[in-house]
Short mmCIF file of C-alpha atoms in Angstrom, two decimals:
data_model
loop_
_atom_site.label_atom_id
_atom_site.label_comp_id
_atom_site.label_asym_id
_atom_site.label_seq_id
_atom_site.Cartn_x
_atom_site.Cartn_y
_atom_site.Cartn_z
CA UNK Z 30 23.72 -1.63 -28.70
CA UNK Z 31 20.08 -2.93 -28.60
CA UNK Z 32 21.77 -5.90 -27.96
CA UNK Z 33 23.50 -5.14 -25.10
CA UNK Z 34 20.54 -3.23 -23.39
CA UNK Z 35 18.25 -6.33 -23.74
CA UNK Z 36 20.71 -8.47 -22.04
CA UNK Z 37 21.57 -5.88 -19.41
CA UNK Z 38 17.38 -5.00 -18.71
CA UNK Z 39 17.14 -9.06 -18.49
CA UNK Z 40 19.39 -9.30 -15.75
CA UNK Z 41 16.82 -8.21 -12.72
CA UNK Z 42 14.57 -11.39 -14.10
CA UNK Z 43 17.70 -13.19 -14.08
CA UNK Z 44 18.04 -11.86 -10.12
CA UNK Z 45 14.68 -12.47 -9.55
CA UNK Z 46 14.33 -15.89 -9.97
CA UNK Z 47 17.43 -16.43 -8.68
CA UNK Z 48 15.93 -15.12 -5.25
CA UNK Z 49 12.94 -17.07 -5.78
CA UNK Z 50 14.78 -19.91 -5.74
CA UNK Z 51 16.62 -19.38 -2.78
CA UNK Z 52 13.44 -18.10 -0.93
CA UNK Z 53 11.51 -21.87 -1.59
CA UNK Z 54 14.55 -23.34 -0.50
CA UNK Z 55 14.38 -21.75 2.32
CA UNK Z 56 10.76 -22.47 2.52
CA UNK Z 57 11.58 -25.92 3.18
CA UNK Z 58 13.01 -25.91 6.94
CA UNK Z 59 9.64 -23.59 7.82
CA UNK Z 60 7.96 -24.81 10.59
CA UNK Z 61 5.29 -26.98 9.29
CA UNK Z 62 1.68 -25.11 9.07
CA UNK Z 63 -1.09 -27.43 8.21
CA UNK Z 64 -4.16 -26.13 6.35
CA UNK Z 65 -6.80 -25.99 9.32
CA UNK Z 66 -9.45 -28.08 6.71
CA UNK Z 67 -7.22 -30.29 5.26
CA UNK Z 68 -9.17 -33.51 3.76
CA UNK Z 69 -11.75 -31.58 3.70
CA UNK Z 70 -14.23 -30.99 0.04
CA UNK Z 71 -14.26 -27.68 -1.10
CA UNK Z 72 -17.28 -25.60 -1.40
CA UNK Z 73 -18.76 -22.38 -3.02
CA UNK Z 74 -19.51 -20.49 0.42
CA UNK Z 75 -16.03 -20.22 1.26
CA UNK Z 76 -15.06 -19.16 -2.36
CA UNK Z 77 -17.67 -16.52 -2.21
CA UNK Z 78 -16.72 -15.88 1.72
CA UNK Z 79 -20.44 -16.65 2.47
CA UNK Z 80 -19.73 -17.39 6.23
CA UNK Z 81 -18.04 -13.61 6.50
CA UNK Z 82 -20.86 -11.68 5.59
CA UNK Z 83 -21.99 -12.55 8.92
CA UNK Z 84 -19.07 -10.39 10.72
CA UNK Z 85 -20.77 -6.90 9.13
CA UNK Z 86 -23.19 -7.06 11.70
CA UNK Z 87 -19.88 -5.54 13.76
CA UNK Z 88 -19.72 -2.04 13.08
CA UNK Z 89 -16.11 -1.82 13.29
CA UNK Z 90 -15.27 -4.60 10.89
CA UNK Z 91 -17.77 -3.21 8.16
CA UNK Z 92 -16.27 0.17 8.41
CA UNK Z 93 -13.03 -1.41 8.30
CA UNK Z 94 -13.97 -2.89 5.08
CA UNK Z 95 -15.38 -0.01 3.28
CA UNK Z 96 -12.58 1.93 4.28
CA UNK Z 97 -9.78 -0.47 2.83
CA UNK Z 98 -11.42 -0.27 -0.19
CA UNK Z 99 -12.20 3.67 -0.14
CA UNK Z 100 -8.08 3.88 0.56
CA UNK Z 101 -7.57 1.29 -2.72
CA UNK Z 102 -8.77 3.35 -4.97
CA UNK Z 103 -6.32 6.09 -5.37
CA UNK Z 104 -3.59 3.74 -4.67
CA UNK Z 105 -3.65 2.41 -7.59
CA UNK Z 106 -1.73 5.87 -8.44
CA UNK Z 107 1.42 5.17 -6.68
CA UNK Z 108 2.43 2.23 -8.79
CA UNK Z 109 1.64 3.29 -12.03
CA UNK Z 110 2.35 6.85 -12.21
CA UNK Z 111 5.25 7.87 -9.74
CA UNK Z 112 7.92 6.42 -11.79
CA UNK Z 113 6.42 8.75 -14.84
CA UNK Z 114 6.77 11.86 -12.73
CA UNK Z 115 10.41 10.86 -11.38
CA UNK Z 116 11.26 10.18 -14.96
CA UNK Z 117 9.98 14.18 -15.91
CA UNK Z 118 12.28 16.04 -12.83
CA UNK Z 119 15.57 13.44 -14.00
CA UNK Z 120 15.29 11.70 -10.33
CA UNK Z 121 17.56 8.91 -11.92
CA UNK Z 122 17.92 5.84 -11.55
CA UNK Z 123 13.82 4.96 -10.87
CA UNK Z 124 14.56 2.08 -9.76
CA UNK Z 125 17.08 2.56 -7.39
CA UNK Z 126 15.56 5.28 -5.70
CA UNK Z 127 12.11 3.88 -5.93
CA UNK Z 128 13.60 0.90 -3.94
CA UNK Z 129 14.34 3.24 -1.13
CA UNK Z 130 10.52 2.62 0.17
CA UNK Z 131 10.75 -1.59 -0.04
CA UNK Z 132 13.46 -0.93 1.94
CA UNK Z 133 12.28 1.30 4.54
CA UNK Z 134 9.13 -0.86 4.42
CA UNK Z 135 11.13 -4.23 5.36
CA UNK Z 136 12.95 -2.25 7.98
CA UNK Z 137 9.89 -0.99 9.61
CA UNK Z 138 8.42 -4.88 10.01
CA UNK Z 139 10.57 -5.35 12.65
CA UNK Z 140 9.60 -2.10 14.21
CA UNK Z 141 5.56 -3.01 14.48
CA UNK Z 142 5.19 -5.23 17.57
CA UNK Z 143 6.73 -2.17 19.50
CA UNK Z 144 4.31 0.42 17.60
CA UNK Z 145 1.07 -1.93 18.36
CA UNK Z 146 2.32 -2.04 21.94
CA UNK Z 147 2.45 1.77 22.04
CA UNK Z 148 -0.47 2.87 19.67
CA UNK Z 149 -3.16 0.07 19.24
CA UNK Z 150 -5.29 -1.11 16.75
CA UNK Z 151 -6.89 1.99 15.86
CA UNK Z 152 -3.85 4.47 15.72
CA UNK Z 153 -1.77 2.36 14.11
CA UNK Z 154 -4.64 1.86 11.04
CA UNK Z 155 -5.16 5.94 11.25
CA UNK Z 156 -1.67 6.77 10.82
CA UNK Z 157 -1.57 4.13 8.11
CA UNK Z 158 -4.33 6.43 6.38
CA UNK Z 159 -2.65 9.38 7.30
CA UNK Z 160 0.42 8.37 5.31
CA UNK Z 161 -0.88 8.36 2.34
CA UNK Z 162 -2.47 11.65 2.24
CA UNK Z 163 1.24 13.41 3.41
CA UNK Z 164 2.21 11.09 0.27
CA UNK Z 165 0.23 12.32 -2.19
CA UNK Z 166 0.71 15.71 -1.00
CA UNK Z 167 4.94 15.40 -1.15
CA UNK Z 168 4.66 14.33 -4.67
CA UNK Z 169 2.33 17.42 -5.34
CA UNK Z 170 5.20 19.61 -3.90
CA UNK Z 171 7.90 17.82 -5.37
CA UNK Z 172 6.19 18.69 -8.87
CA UNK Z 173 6.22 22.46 -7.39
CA UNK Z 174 9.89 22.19 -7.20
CA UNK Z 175 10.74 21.66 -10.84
CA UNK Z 176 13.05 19.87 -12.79
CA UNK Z 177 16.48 18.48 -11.36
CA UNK Z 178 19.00 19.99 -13.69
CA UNK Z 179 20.86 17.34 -15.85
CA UNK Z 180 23.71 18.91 -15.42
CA UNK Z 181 23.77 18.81 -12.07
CA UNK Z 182 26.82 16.56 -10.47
CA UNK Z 183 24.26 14.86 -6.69
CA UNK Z 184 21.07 14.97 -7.31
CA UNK Z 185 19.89 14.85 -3.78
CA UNK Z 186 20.33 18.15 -3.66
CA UNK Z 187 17.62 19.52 -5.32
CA UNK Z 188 14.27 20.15 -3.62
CA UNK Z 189 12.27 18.04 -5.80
CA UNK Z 190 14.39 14.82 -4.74
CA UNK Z 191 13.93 15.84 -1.20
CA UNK Z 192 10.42 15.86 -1.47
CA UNK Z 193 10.02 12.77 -3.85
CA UNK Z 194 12.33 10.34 -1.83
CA UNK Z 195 10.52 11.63 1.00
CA UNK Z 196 6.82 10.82 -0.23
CA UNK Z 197 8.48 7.16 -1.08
CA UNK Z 198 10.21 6.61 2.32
CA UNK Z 199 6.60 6.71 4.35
CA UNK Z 200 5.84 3.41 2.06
CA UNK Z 201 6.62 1.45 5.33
CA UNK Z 202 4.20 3.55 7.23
CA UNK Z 203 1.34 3.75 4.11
CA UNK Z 204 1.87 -0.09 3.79
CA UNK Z 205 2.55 -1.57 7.16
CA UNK Z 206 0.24 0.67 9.46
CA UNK Z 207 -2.59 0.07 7.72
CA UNK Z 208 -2.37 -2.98 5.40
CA UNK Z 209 -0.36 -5.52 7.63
CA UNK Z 210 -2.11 -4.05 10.71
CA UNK Z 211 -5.47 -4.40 9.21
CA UNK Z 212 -4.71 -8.17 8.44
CA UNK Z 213 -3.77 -8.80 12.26
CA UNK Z 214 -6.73 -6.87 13.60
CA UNK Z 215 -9.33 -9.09 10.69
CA UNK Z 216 -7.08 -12.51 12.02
CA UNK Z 217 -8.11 -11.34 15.61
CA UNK Z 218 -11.30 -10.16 15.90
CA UNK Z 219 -12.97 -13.15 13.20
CA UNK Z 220 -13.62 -16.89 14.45
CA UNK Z 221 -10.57 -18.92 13.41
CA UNK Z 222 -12.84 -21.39 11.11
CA UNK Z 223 -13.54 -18.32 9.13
CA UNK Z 224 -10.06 -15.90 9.24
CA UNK Z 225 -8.29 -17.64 5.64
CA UNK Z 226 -12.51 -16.55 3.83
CA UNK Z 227 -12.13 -13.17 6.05
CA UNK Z 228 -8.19 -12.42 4.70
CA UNK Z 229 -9.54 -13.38 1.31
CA UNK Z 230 -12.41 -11.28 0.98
CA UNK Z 231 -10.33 -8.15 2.28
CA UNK Z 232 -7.54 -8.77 -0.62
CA UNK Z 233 -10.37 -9.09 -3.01
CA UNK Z 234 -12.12 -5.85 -1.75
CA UNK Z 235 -8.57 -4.00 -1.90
CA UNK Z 236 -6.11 -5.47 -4.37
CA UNK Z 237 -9.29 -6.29 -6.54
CA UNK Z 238 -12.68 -4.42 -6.45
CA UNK Z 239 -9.97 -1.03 -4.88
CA UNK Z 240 -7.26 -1.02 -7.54
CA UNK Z 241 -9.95 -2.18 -10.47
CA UNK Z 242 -12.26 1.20 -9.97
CA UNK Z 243 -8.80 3.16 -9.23
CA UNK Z 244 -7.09 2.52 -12.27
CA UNK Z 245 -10.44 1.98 -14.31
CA UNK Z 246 -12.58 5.11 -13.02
CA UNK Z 247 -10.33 7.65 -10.60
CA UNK Z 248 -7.13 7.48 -11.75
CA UNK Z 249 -7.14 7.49 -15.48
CA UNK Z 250 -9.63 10.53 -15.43
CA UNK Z 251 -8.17 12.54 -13.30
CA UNK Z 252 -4.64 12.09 -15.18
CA UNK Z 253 -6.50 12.84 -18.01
CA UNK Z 254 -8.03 16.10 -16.79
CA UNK Z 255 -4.42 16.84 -15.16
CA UNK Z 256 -2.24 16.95 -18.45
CA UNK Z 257 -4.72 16.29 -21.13
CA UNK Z 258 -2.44 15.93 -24.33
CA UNK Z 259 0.17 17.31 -22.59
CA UNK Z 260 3.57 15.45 -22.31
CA UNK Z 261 3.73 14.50 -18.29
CA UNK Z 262 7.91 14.08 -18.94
CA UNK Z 263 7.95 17.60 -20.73
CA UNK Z 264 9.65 19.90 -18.04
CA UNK Z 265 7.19 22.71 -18.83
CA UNK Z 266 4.14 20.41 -17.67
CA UNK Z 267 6.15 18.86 -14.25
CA UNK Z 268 4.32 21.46 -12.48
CA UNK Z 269 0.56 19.83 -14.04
CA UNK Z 270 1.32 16.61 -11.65
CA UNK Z 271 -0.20 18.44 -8.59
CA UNK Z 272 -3.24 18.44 -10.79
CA UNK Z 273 -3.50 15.11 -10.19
CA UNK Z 274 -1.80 14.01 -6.81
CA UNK Z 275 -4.03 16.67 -4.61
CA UNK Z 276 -7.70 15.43 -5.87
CA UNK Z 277 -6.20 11.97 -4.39
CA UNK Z 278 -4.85 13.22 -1.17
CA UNK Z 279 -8.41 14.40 -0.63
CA UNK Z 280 -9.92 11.13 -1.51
CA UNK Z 281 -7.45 9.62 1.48
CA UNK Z 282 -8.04 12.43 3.91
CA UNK Z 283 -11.96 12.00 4.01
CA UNK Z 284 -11.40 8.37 4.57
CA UNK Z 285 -8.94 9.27 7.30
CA UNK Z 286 -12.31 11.16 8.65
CA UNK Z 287 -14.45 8.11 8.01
CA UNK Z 288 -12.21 5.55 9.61
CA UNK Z 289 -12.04 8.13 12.67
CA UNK Z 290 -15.28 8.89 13.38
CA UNK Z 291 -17.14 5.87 12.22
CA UNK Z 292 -14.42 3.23 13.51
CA UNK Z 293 -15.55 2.03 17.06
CA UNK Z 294 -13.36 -0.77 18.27
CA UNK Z 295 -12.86 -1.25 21.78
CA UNK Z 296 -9.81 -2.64 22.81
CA UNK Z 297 -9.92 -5.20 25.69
CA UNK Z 298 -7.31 -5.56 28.56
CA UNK Z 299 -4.42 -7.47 26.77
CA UNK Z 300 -5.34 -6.91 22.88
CA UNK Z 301 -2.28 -4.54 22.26
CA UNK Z 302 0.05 -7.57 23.60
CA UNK Z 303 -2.12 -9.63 21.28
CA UNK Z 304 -1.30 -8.09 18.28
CA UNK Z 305 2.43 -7.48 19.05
CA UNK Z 306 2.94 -10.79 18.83
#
């Protein structure tokens, strides 16, 4: 038996590479894209993004920084404790229904050049924000809901799935509105010399710095103070996971208040057919 589960959990890796595979073949027939300082020596200020700095003199792009990393920190949540709480209300298989926002996240790519057109720069990011507080707060309902019943023969028909799937579906708005957009509006608005240091320092503010103090000094508290020594799984405790997804939803909506108040970019005549593209 424990043999055939480790040969059947090895088969995504299996999968995976095969994909990767396919995806550097692919890689190959790309059009080519030639580093901008090729031949050039490395140096320290653009590992350390010294020439950036200089762009926090806009107030638009500071804010924009501070807030990516504000929005970081409870993100961290999403990856490493949904799966936990599907796990508790029996919304089986994780992974299949987990997928349903990588999906829905692909899909809505193809959707953003017509959403930029129609919303602009600023919109776009707000909604992104505004995502992932109606996130947070779906999972908190979901755990309201209860346990799906094992017994029961489709499991989308239980309130908590509803709400669950739901809270995983906006993934394309949570990611793409304000992740992808806020790498198109940083390529735009910094001087081309600088925009790889600018991308860099924004992943290292958001993916590093953001998801380091979430998991290190939000997270793991407040899951803590949520269940304590509590089983999260144990059906009697489901109910303990709003506990911990509200507190974040509030982190989100004040920066959803700082990003709209404090965020001043002015769009110029031609920008939104800028970033479509």
């Amino acid at each position: 038996v424990e043999k055939n589960m480790s040969a059947a959990s090895a088969g995504q890796f299996y999968i995976s590479a095969g994909a990767c595979a396919v995806l550097a073949f692919f890689s190959f027939f790309l059009p080519k894209t030639p580093a901008p300082k090729k031949g050039e020596k490395a140096n320290f200020s653009d590992l350390l993004f010294l020439n950036v700095w200089k762009e926090f003199k806009v107030p638009s792009f500071a804010i924009f920084v501070l807030v990516s990393f504000l929005l970081c920190i409870p993100l961290q949540a999403y990856y490493a404790y949904v799966q936990t709480q599907m796990e508790g209300q029996n919304i089986l298989p994780i992974t299949v229904w987990k997928n349903v926002g990588t999906w829905l996240e692909a899909g809505m790519m193809f959707m953003m050049p017509w959403f930029f057109r129609k919303l602009g720069i600023k919109k776009m990011i707000a909604f992104g924000i505004g995502a992932w507080v109606v996130r947070y707060a779906l999972f908190s309902f979901a755990a309201g809901a209860g346990v799906v019943p094992t017994d029961m023969g489709f499991v989308p028909m239980h309130t908590a799935f509803f709400l669950m799937i739901a809270g995983i579906a906006l993934h394309g708005f949570c990611y793409d509105f304000f992740f992808v957009s806020g790498q198109i509006y940083v390529d735009e608005v910094t001087d081309p010399r600088i925009r790889a240091q600018a991308q860099a320092m924004i992943v290292f503010f958001t993916q590093g710095v953001g998801m380091y103090v979430g998991a290190e000094f939000v997270n793991s508290r407040l899951f803590k103070m949520a269940f304590g020594d509590k089983d999260p799984k144990a059906a009697e405790n489901i109910e303990l996971w709003s506990n911990f997804w509200w507190p974040l939803a509030g982190i989100a909506a004040v920066v959803l208040v700082i990003f709209l108040v404090a965020f001043k970019h002015k769009e110029k005549p031609g920008d939104r057919e800028e970033f479509s593209h």
